[in-house]
Coordinates of C-alpha atoms in Angstrom, one line a residue:
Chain U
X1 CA -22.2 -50.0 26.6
X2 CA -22.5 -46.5 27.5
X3 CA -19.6 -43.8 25.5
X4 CA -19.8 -39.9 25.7
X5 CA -20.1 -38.6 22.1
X6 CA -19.2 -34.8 21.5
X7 CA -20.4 -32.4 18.7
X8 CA -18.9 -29.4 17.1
X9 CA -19.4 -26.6 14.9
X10 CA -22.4 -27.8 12.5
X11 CA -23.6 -30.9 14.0
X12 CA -23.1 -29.3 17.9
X13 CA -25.6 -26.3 16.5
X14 CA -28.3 -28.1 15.1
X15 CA -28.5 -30.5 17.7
X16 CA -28.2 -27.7 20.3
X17 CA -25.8 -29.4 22.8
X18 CA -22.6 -30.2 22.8
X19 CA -22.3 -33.3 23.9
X20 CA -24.7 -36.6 25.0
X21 CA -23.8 -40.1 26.5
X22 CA -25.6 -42.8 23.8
X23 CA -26.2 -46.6 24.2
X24 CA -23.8 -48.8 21.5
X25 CA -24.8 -52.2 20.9
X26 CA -22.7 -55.1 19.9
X27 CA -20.3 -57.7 21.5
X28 CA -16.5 -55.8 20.0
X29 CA -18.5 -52.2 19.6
X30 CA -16.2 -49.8 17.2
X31 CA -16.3 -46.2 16.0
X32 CA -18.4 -47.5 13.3
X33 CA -21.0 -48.8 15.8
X34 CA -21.1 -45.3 17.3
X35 CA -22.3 -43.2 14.2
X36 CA -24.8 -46.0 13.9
X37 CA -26.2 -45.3 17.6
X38 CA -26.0 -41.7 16.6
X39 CA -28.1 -42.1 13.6
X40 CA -30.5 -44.3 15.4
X41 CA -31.1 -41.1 17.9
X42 CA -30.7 -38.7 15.3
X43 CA -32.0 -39.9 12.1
X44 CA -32.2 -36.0 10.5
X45 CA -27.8 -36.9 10.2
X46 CA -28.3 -40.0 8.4
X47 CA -27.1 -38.8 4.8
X48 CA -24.1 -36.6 6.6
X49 CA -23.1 -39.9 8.7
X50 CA -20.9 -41.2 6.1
X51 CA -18.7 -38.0 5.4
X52 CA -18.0 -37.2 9.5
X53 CA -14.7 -37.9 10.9
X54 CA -14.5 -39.6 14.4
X55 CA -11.6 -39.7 17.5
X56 CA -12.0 -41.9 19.8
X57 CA -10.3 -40.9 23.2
X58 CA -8.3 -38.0 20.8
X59 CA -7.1 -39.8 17.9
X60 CA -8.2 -39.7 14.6
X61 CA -10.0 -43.6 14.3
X62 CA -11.2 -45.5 11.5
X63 CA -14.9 -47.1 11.6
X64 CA -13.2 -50.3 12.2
X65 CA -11.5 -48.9 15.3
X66 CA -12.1 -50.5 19.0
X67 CA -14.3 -48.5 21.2
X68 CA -14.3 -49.1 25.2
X69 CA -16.6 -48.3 27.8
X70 CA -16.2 -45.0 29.1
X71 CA -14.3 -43.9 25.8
X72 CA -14.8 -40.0 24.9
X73 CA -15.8 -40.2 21.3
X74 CA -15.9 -36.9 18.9
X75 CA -17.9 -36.7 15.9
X76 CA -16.3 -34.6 13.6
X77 CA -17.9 -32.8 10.7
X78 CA -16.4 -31.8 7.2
X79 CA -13.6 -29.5 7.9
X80 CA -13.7 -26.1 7.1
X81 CA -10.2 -24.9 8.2
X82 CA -7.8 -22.7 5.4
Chain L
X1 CA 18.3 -32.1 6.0
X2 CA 17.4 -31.4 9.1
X3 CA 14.6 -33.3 8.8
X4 CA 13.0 -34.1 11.8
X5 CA 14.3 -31.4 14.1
X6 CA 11.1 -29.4 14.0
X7 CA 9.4 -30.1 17.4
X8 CA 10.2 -26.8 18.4
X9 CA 6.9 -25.8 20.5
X10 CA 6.2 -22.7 18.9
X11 CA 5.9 -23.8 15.0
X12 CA 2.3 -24.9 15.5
X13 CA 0.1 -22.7 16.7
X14 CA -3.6 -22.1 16.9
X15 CA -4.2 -18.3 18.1
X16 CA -7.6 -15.8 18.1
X17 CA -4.7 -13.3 17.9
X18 CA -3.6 -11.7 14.4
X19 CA -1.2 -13.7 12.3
X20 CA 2.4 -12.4 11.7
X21 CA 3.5 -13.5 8.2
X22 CA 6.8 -12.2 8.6
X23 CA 7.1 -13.9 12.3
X24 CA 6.1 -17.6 10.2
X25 CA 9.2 -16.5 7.6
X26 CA 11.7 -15.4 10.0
X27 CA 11.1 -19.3 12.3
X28 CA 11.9 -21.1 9.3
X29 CA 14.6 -19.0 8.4
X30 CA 18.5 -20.9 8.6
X31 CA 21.8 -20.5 7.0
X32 CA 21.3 -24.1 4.7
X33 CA 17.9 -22.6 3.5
X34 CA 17.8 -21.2 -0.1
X35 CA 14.3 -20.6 -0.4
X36 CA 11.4 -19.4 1.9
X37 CA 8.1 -20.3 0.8
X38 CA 4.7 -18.9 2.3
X39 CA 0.9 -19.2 1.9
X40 CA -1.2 -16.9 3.5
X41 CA -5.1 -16.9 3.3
X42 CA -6.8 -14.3 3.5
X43 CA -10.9 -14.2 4.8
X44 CA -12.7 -12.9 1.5
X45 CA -15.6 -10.3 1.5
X46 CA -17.5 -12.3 -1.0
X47 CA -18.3 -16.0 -1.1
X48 CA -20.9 -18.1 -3.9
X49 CA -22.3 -14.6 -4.7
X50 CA -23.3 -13.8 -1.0
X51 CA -21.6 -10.5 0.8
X52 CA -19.1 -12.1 3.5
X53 CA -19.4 -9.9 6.4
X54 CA -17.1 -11.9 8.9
X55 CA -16.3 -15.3 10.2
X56 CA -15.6 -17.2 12.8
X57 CA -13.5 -20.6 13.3
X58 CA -13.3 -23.1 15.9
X59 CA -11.4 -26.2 16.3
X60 CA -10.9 -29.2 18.1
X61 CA -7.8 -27.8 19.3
X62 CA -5.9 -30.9 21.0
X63 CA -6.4 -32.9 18.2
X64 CA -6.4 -30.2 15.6
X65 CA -2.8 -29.5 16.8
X66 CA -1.7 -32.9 16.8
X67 CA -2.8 -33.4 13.4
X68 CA -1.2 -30.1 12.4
X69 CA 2.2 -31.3 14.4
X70 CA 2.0 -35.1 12.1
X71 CA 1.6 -32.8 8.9
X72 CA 4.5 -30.7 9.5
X73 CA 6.5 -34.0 10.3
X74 CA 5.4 -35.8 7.2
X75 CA 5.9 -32.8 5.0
X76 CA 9.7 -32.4 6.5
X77 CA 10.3 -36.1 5.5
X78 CA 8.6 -36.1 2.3
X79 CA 9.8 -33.0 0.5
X80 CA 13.1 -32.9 2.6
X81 CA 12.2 -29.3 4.1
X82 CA 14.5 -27.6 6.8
X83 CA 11.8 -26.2 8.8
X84 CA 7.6 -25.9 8.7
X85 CA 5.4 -23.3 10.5
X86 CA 1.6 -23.3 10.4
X87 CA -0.2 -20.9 12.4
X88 CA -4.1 -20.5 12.1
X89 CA -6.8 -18.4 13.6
X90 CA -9.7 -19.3 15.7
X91 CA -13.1 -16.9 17.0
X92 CA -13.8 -14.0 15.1
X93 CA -11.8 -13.2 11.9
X94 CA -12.3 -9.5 9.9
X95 CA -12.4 -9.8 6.4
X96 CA -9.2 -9.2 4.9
X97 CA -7.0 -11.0 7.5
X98 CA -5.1 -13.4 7.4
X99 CA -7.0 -16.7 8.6
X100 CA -3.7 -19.1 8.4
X101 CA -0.3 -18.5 7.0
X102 CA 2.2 -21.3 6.4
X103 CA 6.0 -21.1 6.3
X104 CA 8.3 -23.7 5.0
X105 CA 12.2 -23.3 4.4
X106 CA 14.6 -25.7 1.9
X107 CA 17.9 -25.5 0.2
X108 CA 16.2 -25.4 -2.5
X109 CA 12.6 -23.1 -3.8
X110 CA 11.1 -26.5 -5.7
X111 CA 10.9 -28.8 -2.3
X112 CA 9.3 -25.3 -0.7
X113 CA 6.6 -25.0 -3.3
X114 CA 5.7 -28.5 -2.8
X115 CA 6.2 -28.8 0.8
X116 CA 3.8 -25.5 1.5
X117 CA 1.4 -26.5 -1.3
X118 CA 1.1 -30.1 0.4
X119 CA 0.5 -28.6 4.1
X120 CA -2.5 -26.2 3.0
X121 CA -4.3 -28.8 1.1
X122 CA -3.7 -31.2 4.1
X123 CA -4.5 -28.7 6.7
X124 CA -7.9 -28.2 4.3
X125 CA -8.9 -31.5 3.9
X126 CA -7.5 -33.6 7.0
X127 CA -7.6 -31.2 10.2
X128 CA -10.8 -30.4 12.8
X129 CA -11.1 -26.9 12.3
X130 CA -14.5 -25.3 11.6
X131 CA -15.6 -22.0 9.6
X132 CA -18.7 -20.6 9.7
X133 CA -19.5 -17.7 7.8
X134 CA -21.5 -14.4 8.5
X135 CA -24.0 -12.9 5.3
X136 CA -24.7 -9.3 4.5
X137 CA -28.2 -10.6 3.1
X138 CA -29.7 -11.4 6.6
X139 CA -29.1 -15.1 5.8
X140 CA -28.4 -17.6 8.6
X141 CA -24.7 -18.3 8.8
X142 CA -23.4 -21.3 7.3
X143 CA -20.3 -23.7 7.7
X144 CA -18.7 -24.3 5.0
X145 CA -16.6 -27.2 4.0
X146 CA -13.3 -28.2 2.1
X147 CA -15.1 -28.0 -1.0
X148 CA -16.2 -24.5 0.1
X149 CA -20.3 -25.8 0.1
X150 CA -21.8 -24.8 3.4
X151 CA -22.7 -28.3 4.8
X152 CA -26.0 -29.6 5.7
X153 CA -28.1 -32.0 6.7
Chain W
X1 CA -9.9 -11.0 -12.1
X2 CA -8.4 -7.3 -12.2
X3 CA -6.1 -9.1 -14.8
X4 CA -3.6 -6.0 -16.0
X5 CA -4.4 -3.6 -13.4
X6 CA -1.1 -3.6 -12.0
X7 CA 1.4 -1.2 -13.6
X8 CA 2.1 0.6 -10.0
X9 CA 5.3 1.6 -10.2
X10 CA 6.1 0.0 -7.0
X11 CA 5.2 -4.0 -7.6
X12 CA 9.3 -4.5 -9.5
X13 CA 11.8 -3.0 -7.8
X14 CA 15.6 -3.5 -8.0
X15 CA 17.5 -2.4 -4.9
X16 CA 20.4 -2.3 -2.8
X17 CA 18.1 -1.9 0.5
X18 CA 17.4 -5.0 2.4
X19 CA 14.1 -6.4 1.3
X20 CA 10.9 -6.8 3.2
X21 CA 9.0 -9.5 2.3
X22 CA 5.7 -8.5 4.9
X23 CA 5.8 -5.2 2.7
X24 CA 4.9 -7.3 -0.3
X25 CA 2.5 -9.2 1.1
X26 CA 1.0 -6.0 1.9
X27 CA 1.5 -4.4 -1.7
X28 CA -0.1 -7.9 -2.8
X29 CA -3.4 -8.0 -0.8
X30 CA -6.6 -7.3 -1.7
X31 CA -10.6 -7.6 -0.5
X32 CA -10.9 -10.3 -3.3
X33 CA -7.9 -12.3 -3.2
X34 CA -8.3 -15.2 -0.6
X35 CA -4.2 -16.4 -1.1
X36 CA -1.2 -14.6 -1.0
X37 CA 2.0 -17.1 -2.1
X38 CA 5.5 -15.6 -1.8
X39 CA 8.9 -16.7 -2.3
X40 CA 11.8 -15.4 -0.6
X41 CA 15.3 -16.5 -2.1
X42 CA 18.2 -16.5 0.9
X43 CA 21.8 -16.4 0.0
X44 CA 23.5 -19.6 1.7
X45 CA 26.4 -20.1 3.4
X46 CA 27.8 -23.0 1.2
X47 CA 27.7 -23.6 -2.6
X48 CA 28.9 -26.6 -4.3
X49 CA 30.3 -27.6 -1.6
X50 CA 32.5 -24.5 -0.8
X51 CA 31.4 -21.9 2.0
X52 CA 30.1 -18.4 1.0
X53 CA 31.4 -15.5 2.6
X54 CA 29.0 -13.1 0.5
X55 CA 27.2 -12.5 -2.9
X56 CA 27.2 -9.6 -5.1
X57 CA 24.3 -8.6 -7.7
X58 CA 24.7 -6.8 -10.6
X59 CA 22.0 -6.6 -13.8
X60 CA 20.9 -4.0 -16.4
X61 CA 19.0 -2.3 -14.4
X62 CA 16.7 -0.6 -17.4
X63 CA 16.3 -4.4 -19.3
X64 CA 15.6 -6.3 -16.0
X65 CA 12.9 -4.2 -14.8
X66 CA 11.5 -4.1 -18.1
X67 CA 11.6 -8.0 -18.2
X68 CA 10.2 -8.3 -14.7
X69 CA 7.7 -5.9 -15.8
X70 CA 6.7 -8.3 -18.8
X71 CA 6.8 -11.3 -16.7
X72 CA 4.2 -9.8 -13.7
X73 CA 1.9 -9.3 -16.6
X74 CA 1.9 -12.6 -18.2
X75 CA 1.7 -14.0 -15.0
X76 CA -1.6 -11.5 -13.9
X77 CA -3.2 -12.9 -17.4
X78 CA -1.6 -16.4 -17.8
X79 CA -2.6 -17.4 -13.7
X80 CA -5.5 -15.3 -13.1
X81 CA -4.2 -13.4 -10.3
X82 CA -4.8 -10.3 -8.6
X83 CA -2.1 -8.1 -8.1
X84 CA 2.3 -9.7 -8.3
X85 CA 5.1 -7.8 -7.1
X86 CA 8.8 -8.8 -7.6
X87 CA 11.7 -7.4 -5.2
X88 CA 15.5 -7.9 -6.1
X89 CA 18.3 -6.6 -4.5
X90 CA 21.6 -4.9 -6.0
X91 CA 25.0 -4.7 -4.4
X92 CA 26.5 -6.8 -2.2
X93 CA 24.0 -9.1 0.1
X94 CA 25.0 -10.9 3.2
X95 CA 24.5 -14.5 4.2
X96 CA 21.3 -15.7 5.4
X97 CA 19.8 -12.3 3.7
X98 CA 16.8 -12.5 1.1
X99 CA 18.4 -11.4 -2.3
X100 CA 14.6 -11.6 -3.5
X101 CA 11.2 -11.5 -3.0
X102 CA 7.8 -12.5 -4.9
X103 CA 4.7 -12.3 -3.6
X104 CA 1.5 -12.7 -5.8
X105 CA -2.6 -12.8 -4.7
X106 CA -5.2 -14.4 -6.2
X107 CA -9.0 -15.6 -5.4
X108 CA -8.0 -19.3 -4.7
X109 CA -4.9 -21.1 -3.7
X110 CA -3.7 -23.2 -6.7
X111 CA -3.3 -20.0 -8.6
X112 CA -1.2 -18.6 -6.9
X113 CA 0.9 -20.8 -6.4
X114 CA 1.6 -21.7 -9.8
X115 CA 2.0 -18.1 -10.4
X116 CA 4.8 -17.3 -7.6
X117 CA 6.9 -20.9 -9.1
X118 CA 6.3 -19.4 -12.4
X119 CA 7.9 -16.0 -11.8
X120 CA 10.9 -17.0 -9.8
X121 CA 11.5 -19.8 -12.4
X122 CA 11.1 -16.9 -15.3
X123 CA 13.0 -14.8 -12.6
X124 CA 16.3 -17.0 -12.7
X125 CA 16.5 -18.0 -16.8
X126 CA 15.7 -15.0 -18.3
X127 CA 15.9 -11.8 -16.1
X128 CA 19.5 -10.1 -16.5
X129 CA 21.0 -10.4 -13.3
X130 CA 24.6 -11.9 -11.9
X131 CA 25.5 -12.6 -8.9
X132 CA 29.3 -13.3 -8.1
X133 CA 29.7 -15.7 -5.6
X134 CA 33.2 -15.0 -2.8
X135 CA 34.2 -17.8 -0.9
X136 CA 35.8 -18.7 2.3
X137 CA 38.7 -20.7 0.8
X138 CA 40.4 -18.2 -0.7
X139 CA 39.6 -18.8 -4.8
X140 CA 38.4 -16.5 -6.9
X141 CA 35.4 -15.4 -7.0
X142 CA 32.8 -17.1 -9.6
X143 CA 29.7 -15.6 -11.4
X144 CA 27.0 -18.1 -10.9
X145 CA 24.7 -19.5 -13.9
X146 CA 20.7 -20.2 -13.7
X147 CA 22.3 -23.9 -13.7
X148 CA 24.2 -22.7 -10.2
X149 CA 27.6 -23.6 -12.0
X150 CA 29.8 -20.8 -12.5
X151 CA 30.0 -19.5 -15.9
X152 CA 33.2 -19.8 -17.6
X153 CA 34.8 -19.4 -20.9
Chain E
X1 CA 29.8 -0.1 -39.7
X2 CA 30.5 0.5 -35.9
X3 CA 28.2 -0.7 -33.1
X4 CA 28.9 0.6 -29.6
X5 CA 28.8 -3.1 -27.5
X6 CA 28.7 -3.5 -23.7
X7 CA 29.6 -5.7 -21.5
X8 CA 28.1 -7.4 -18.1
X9 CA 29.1 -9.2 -15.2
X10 CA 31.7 -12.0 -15.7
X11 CA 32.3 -10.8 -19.8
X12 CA 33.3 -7.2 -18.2
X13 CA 35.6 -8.5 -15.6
X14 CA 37.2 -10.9 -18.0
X15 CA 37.8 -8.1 -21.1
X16 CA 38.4 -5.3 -18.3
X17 CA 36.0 -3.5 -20.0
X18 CA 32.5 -1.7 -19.8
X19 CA 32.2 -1.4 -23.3
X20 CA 34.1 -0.9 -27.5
X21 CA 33.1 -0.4 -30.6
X22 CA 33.5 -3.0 -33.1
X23 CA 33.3 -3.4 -36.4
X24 CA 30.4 -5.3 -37.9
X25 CA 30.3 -6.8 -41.6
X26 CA 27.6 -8.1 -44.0
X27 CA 24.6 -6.2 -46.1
X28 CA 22.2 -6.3 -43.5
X29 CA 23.8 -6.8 -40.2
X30 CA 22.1 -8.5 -37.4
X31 CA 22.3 -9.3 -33.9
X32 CA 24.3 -12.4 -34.3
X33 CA 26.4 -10.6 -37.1
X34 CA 27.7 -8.7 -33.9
X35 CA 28.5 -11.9 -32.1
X36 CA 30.2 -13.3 -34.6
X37 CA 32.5 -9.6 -34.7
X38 CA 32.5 -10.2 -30.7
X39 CA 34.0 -14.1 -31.5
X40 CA 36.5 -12.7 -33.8
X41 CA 38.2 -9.4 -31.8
X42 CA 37.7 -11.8 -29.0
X43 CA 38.2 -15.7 -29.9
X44 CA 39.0 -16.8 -26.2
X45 CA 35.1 -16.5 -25.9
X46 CA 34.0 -18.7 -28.9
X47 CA 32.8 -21.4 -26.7
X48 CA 30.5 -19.1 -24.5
X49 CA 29.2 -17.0 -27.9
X50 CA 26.4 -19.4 -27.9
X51 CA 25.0 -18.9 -24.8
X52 CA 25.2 -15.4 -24.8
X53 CA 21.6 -13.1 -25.0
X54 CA 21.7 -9.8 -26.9
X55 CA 20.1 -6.6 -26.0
X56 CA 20.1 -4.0 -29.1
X57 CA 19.0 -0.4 -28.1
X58 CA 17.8 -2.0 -24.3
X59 CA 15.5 -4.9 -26.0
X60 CA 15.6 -7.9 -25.8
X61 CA 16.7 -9.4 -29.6
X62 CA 17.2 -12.6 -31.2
X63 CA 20.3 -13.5 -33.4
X64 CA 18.0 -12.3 -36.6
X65 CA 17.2 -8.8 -35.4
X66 CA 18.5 -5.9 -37.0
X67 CA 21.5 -3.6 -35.9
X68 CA 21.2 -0.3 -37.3
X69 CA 24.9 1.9 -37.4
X70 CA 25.4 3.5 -33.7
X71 CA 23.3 1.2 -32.6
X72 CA 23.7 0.1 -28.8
X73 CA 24.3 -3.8 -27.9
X74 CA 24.9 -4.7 -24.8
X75 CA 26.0 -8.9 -24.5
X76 CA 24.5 -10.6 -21.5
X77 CA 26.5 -13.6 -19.8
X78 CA 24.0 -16.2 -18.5
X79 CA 21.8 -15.1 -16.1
X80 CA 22.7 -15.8 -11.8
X81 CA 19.1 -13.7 -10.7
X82 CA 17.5 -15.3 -7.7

């Protein structure tokens, strides 16, 4: 299954784009499934994967939470806001 | 209280235009309201030693509003607040200014103090807005988390 | 922090003009402190269940300055803070008009805002000032305790 | 001796005065000496007495502090600031 994953602020700068369409694997793929496709294609992230937030289709989702084909899916890194 | 009656458009808003503390004070304002309380933050020249020459915020504005919008609810149910505001800055910011001000009105000053003090450490730790800040020492610009560490990889 | 720097004459002030709470904020700021709390105290409409017409503040003047005076320091030294400034009005005050304002700075958040709570609670139990209370109903007018019951004999 | 006392707020309007000299007993007169002279020209306040803070000479004084002849004491109702 094919999902568009988008980047900001730290993680759209070192990667140098803002977003990417990635390959998820699995039979019920989740948000969970999807940080591990990204840290298959971008293993530098791997120790920052378990502190970024993700929205699937603009909501806040847990790693548990269903992901369709076609879903927009934002990886969000530590906040900064205040 | 009125909780719940705060879906007025204008109490959340995310602007690259100056903040108006006194605009924040004046929404919340209403006859049953005893007490007014605000937090403004200000952008600081200095930050883990290094000169702060400017910084810049972006944001994942649909769902940084929406989040913002859920926090103000919450916070009207939880500490029975009349009104919320939160306003907060995105592009360039000038050291010195105001980077986000939050407004919250009750009948009375101890649900205010809570109320406000809840919404900034929320807004800190649980909404998609980015900082990244500029160096005087030639330095490459960091982005700095809740914790106020510049995250890496 | 600049802990006792602030004896400018203009951070306690007792007055019969409106107050300005954006003024204090001003008054407040500073290129090192990243959080300015204030409080801004609003006269009701409605008290203990009666409705207010209008309030009237008296104190002794030379002692409540002095005592506000005292209690910006301790909270500079006790809280860390930057710079605190404490407005109070005089006279009579209308509803839905601020009858004070405090507004204190400091380098991070949590500071401040146990400074700002600490001075209006400091404020109300041992600052003298009375406020006399005139209702719609017709009764006589009460003086109103820190407790918000009227004092009587 | 003769302390010069004032009155504030809810104690003024009820008297109907700013201020009166009163007499004041004992060795060593204190603050709360001067309540106690308050109490007695003025027994319809016996309850409140206790509550009452005492300035002497525009300070701030507990029931212990010393009331020199002439001295100034103004008698503070409880505080309404805020």
């Amino acid at each position: 299954m094919i999902v568009s994953v988008f980047y900001h602020a730290f993680l759209r700068e070192k990667l140098g784009r803002e977003s990417e369409l990635l390959a998820v694997f699995g039979e019920a793929p989740n948000a969970g499934a999807v940080v591990d496709a990204f840290v298959s294609a971008h293993p530098e992230f791997a120790r920052l994967a378990g502190s970024l937030n993700v929205a699937v289709n603009d909501e806040i989702a847990g790693r548990a939470a269903a992901v369709n084909e076609g879903a927009r899916v934002d990886l969000l890194p530590p906040y900064g806001g205040g | 209280m009125a909780a719940g009656n705060m879906s007025e458009s204008n109490s959340i808003v995310l602007t690259r235009a100056p903040l108006d503390a006194r605009a924040l004070e004046r929404l919340v304002a209403d006859p049953g309201a005893g007490a007014v309380v605000s937090f403004v933050g200000l952008t600081r020249d200095h930050h883990l030693g290094r000169r702060v020459l400017g910084l810049e915020y972006e944001a994942h504005e649909i769902l940084a509003k929406r989040m913002l919008e859920k926090l103000r609810d919450e916070a009207i149910q939880r500490f029975g607040l009349v009104r919320a505001a939160i306003y907060h800055r995105l592009g360039r910011v000038e050291i010195g200014e105001a980077s986000v001000v939050i407004a919250v009105s009750s009948a009375h000053r101890a649900a205010a103090f809570d109320g406000c003090r809840f919404l900034i450490d929320a807004l800190k730790t649980s909404v998609p807005i980015w900082k990244k800040e500029f160096y005087a020492d030639g330095s490459a610009p960091d982005w700095v988390g809740p914790d106020g560490n510049p995250v890496s990889i």
